[in-house]
CSV table of C-alpha atoms in Angstrom, one decimal:
chain,number,residue,atom,x,y,z
A,1,MET,CA,-0.1,-0.1,0.1
A,2,LYS,CA,2.9,2.5,0.7
A,3,ASN,CA,4.6,2.2,-2.4
A,4,ARG,CA,1.8,1.8,-4.5
A,5,MET,CA,0.5,5.5,-2.8
A,6,LYS,CA,4.8,6.9,-3.8
A,7,ASN,CA,4.1,5.6,-7.3
A,8,ILE,CA,-0.1,7.2,-7.2
A,9,PHE,CA,1.9,11.2,-5.8
A,10,LEU,CA,4.5,10.7,-8.0
A,11,ILE,CA,3.0,10.4,-10.9
A,12,LEU,CA,1.1,14.0,-9.9
A,13,LEU,CA,4.1,15.3,-9.4
A,14,CYS,CA,5.2,14.3,-12.4
A,15,GLY,CA,2.5,15.0,-15.1
A,16,CYS,CA,1.0,18.3,-13.3
A,17,LEU,CA,3.7,20.6,-11.9
A,18,ALA,CA,6.7,18.6,-15.0
A,19,ILE,CA,9.8,19.0,-12.8
A,20,SER,CA,12.2,16.1,-11.5
A,21,CYS,CA,11.0,13.9,-14.7
A,22,GLN,CA,13.0,14.9,-17.3
A,23,LYS,CA,15.9,13.7,-18.5
A,24,GLU,CA,19.6,14.6,-17.1
A,25,LEU,CA,21.4,17.2,-18.4
A,26,ASP,CA,24.2,19.2,-17.1
A,27,PHE,CA,24.1,22.7,-18.5
A,28,GLY,CA,26.4,23.5,-16.4
A,29,SER,CA,27.2,27.5,-15.4
A,30,GLY,CA,25.8,28.5,-19.1
A,31,ASP,CA,21.8,28.1,-20.8
A,32,ILE,CA,20.8,24.4,-23.4
A,33,THR,CA,21.6,25.7,-27.1
A,34,PRO,CA,18.0,25.3,-28.5
A,35,PRO,CA,18.3,23.6,-32.1
A,36,ASN,CA,18.3,25.6,-35.3
A,37,ASP,CA,15.0,24.5,-36.1
A,38,PHE,CA,13.5,26.5,-32.6
A,39,PRO,CA,10.4,28.4,-33.0
A,40,VAL,CA,10.7,31.7,-32.9
A,41,ASN,CA,6.9,32.8,-33.1
A,42,ASP,CA,6.6,33.4,-29.7
A,43,THR,CA,3.6,32.4,-29.0
A,44,CYS,CA,3.1,32.2,-25.0
A,45,PHE,CA,0.3,30.3,-22.8
A,46,ALA,CA,-0.4,32.7,-20.7
A,47,CYS,CA,-0.5,32.5,-16.1
A,48,ASP,CA,0.1,34.7,-14.1
A,49,TYR,CA,1.9,32.9,-11.9
A,50,SER,CA,4.0,29.8,-14.6
A,51,PRO,CA,3.9,32.3,-17.8
A,52,ILE,CA,5.7,29.3,-20.9
A,53,CYS,CA,6.6,30.4,-24.1
A,54,ASP,CA,7.4,29.3,-27.2
A,55,SER,CA,11.7,28.3,-26.1
A,56,SER,CA,10.7,29.6,-22.4
A,57,GLN,CA,14.2,27.3,-20.7
A,58,PHE,CA,13.5,27.1,-16.6
A,59,ASN,CA,16.9,24.9,-15.1
A,60,TYR,CA,16.5,23.0,-11.9
A,61,ILE,CA,18.8,21.7,-9.3
A,62,ASP,CA,17.0,19.2,-8.1
A,63,THR,CA,18.2,17.2,-4.8
A,64,VAL,CA,17.1,13.2,-3.7
A,65,ASN,CA,18.3,11.3,-0.9
A,66,GLY,CA,21.1,13.7,-0.5
A,67,VAL,CA,22.2,13.9,-4.6
A,68,ALA,CA,22.5,16.9,-7.0
A,69,GLN,CA,21.5,16.3,-10.3
A,70,ALA,CA,20.4,19.3,-12.7
A,71,LYS,CA,17.8,19.4,-15.0
A,72,SER,CA,16.8,21.8,-18.2
A,73,PHE,CA,12.8,22.0,-19.2
A,74,LEU,CA,13.0,23.2,-22.1
A,75,TYR,CA,9.1,24.6,-23.9
A,76,ASP,CA,7.2,24.4,-27.6
A,77,VAL,CA,3.7,26.0,-26.6
A,78,LYS,CA,1.2,24.5,-29.8
A,79,SER,CA,-2.9,24.3,-29.9
A,80,ASP,CA,-5.3,24.3,-27.3
A,81,THR,CA,-7.7,21.5,-27.0
A,82,VAL,CA,-10.9,20.8,-25.0
A,83,VAL,CA,-11.2,18.5,-22.5
A,84,ASN,CA,-14.4,18.3,-19.9
A,85,ALA,CA,-15.4,21.8,-21.0
A,86,VAL,CA,-12.1,23.2,-20.2
A,87,THR,CA,-9.7,24.2,-22.7
A,88,PHE,CA,-5.6,23.3,-22.5
A,89,LYS,CA,-2.7,24.7,-24.5
A,90,LYS,CA,-0.2,21.8,-25.2
A,91,ILE,CA,2.8,22.5,-24.1
A,92,LEU,CA,5.3,20.4,-25.8
A,93,GLU,CA,8.5,19.7,-24.0
A,94,LEU,CA,11.5,19.0,-26.1
A,95,ASN,CA,14.1,18.0,-23.7
A,96,SER,CA,12.0,14.5,-23.6
A,97,ASN,CA,9.2,15.6,-26.1
A,98,THR,CA,6.8,14.5,-23.2
A,99,MET,CA,3.1,17.0,-24.2
A,100,ASN,CA,2.3,18.7,-21.2
A,101,TYR,CA,-1.5,20.2,-20.7
A,102,PHE,CA,-2.5,23.2,-19.7
A,103,SER,CA,-4.8,25.9,-18.5
A,104,CYS,CA,-5.6,28.9,-16.5
A,105,SER,CA,-8.6,30.5,-16.7
A,106,ASN,CA,-8.9,34.1,-14.4
A,107,ASN,CA,-5.7,32.3,-12.9
A,108,VAL,CA,-6.6,29.3,-11.9
A,109,LEU,CA,-4.1,27.3,-12.7
A,110,LYS,CA,-5.1,23.2,-14.1
A,111,ILE,CA,-3.3,20.2,-15.7
A,112,TYR,CA,-3.9,17.4,-17.6
A,113,ALA,CA,-2.4,13.9,-17.4
A,114,PRO,CA,-4.3,11.5,-20.1
A,115,SER,CA,-2.5,9.0,-19.4
A,116,ALA,CA,0.8,8.0,-16.9
A,117,THR,CA,2.5,5.2,-15.2
A,118,SER,CA,5.4,4.9,-12.7
A,119,THR,CA,8.7,3.0,-12.6
A,120,GLY,CA,6.8,1.5,-10.0
A,121,GLY,CA,3.9,0.0,-12.6
A,122,THR,CA,1.2,2.3,-11.5
A,123,GLN,CA,-1.5,3.5,-14.2
A,124,LEU,CA,-3.9,6.8,-14.4
A,125,SER,CA,-5.3,8.2,-17.0
A,126,ASN,CA,-7.2,11.5,-17.5
A,127,ILE,CA,-6.5,13.1,-14.0
A,128,ILE,CA,-7.4,17.2,-14.1
A,129,GLN,CA,-5.4,19.3,-11.3
A,130,THR,CA,-5.9,22.4,-10.4
A,131,PRO,CA,-2.0,23.2,-8.0
A,132,LEU,CA,-3.0,27.1,-7.9
A,133,LYS,CA,-5.8,29.9,-7.4
A,134,SER,CA,-3.5,33.0,-6.8
A,135,ASN,CA,-6.5,34.7,-7.3
A,136,GLU,CA,-7.5,33.8,-3.9
A,137,PRO,CA,-6.3,35.5,-0.7
A,138,ALA,CA,-4.2,32.9,1.6
A,139,GLY,CA,-5.7,30.9,4.1
A,140,THR,CA,-8.7,30.0,0.9
A,141,ARG,CA,-8.7,25.5,0.7
A,142,TRP,CA,-9.3,23.6,-1.7
A,143,LYS,CA,-9.1,20.2,-3.2
A,144,ASP,CA,-9.2,17.5,-6.4
A,145,VAL,CA,-10.3,14.4,-6.1
A,146,ILE,CA,-8.5,11.7,-8.0
A,147,GLN,CA,-10.3,7.6,-8.2
A,148,VAL,CA,-8.0,5.0,-8.2
A,149,THR,CA,-9.0,1.1,-7.6
A,150,GLY,CA,-10.0,0.7,-4.3
A,151,GLY,CA,-10.8,3.8,-3.3
A,152,SER,CA,-9.5,7.6,-3.6
A,153,ILE,CA,-7.3,10.3,-3.2
A,154,GLU,CA,-7.5,13.8,-2.1
A,155,TYR,CA,-5.1,16.3,-2.7
A,156,ARG,CA,-5.9,18.6,-0.4
A,157,TYR,CA,-5.2,22.2,-1.1
A,158,THR,CA,-3.7,25.8,1.3
A,159,ILE,CA,-2.8,28.9,0.3
A,160,ILE,CA,-0.2,29.1,3.3
A,161,GLU,CA,1.4,33.3,2.4
A,162,LYS,CA,0.7,35.3,-0.8
A,163,GLY,CA,3.1,38.4,-2.4
A,164,ILE,CA,6.3,37.7,-0.2
A,165,THR,CA,9.8,38.0,-0.7
A,166,TYR,CA,12.0,33.8,-1.4
A,167,PRO,CA,15.7,32.6,-1.4
A,168,VAL,CA,16.4,30.3,-3.8
A,169,LEU,CA,19.3,29.7,-4.1
A,170,ASP,CA,22.0,32.6,-5.6
A,171,SER,CA,18.1,34.6,-6.1
A,172,ASN,CA,15.3,36.2,-4.4
A,173,TYR,CA,12.6,36.3,-5.5
A,174,THR,CA,9.3,39.0,-5.2
A,175,ASN,CA,5.1,38.0,-5.4
A,176,VAL,CA,5.7,34.2,-3.9
A,177,ILE,CA,2.8,32.0,-3.4
A,178,PHE,CA,3.6,29.4,-1.1
A,179,VAL,CA,1.1,26.1,-1.6
A,180,ARG,CA,0.9,23.5,1.1
A,181,ASP,CA,-1.3,20.2,-0.5
A,182,THR,CA,-1.3,17.3,1.7
A,183,ALA,CA,-2.1,13.7,-0.9
A,184,VAL,CA,-4.8,11.2,1.8
A,185,SER,CA,-5.7,8.6,1.0
A,186,ILE,CA,-8.8,7.6,1.1
A,187,VAL,CA,-9.5,3.2,1.5
A,188,PRO,CA,-12.6,1.6,3.0
A,189,LEU,CA,-12.7,0.4,5.5
A,190,MET,CA,-9.1,1.5,6.4
A,191,GLY,CA,-9.8,4.8,7.1
A,192,GLU,CA,-8.2,8.2,5.7
A,193,ILE,CA,-4.2,7.4,5.5
A,194,PRO,CA,-1.9,11.3,4.7
A,195,PHE,CA,0.6,10.1,2.8
A,196,ALA,CA,2.4,12.8,1.1
A,197,VAL,CA,3.3,16.7,1.3
A,198,ARG,CA,4.1,19.6,-1.2
A,199,GLU,CA,5.0,22.5,-0.2
A,200,SER,CA,5.1,24.3,-3.3
A,201,TYR,CA,6.3,28.2,-4.4
A,202,TYR,CA,5.9,30.5,-7.2
A,203,ALA,CA,6.6,33.2,-8.7
A,204,LYS,CA,5.0,35.9,-10.6
A,205,GLY,CA,5.6,36.2,-14.4
A,206,ILE,CA,7.9,33.5,-13.3
A,207,GLY,CA,6.0,30.2,-12.2
A,208,MET,CA,8.3,27.6,-9.9
A,209,VAL,CA,11.0,28.4,-8.1
A,210,LYS,CA,11.0,25.5,-5.9
A,211,VAL,CA,9.0,22.5,-4.4
A,212,ILE,CA,9.7,19.7,-1.0
A,213,LEU,CA,8.5,16.3,-1.9
A,214,LYS,CA,8.1,14.6,2.2
A,215,ASP,CA,7.1,11.5,2.8
A,216,LEU,CA,4.8,11.0,5.6
A,217,ILE,CA,4.9,6.9,5.7
A,218,ILE,CA,8.7,7.1,6.8
A,219,GLY,CA,9.0,11.0,7.6
A,220,GLN,CA,11.1,12.0,5.7
A,221,THR,CA,11.8,15.1,2.2
A,222,GLN,CA,11.7,12.9,-0.8
A,223,MET,CA,13.2,15.9,-2.8
A,224,VAL,CA,14.2,19.6,-3.3
A,225,SER,CA,13.6,21.0,-7.3
A,226,GLN,CA,14.7,24.4,-6.7
A,227,LEU,CA,15.2,26.9,-10.1
A,228,LYS,CA,18.9,27.4,-11.0
A,229,SER,CA,17.8,30.0,-13.4
A,230,TYR,CA,15.6,30.2,-16.7
A,231,HIS,CA,14.7,33.1,-19.7
A,232,PHE,CA,11.8,33.6,-22.1
A,233,ARG,CA,13.8,33.8,-25.4
């Protein structure tokens, strides 16, 4: 049960936040050079706290079990698609050739994952999550419910702070929103089992600058992902 819950959480973390799940890249102190045919038509996904344009690039340092590794994301913004009456922008991550689906109506960020499989074999499909409601005040709460075999997973979000300045590595980011969500497994006859906490920091005009993933079952931090550098071409 513990491994299954962890697999489900990692699927949703990867598919919904596009962090820590792409291939590793050693970018050193510079930027990755886009291919010669990289799109430059300035198509953008407009969202105050998660903007992405053609050729947007984000370089992160992920620390897992005390080991740091560099990862990079390079985006190509595609066309729209409609899922359950919600319009999503299709955004291709070029390093992994992975298609992502984002919506941001009224600054409510939604992520759609058509399908995903974890390394443990757990499969989920047609998932929509709402990791951020940036127009809402601190203290606002909401939840996503994901149906799984034998029960459900609830993601219970709370906006902890808004408008703060937050340091990440060697940078200070302003207008930051801090969101904490707890993943809770709900199983008949067993009740509720909180099994993971994710702490996410979003900077206005930039996007995700830091995420901390904590395993409540073993009482340890699983991963810390921090933005090292970024640019919008």
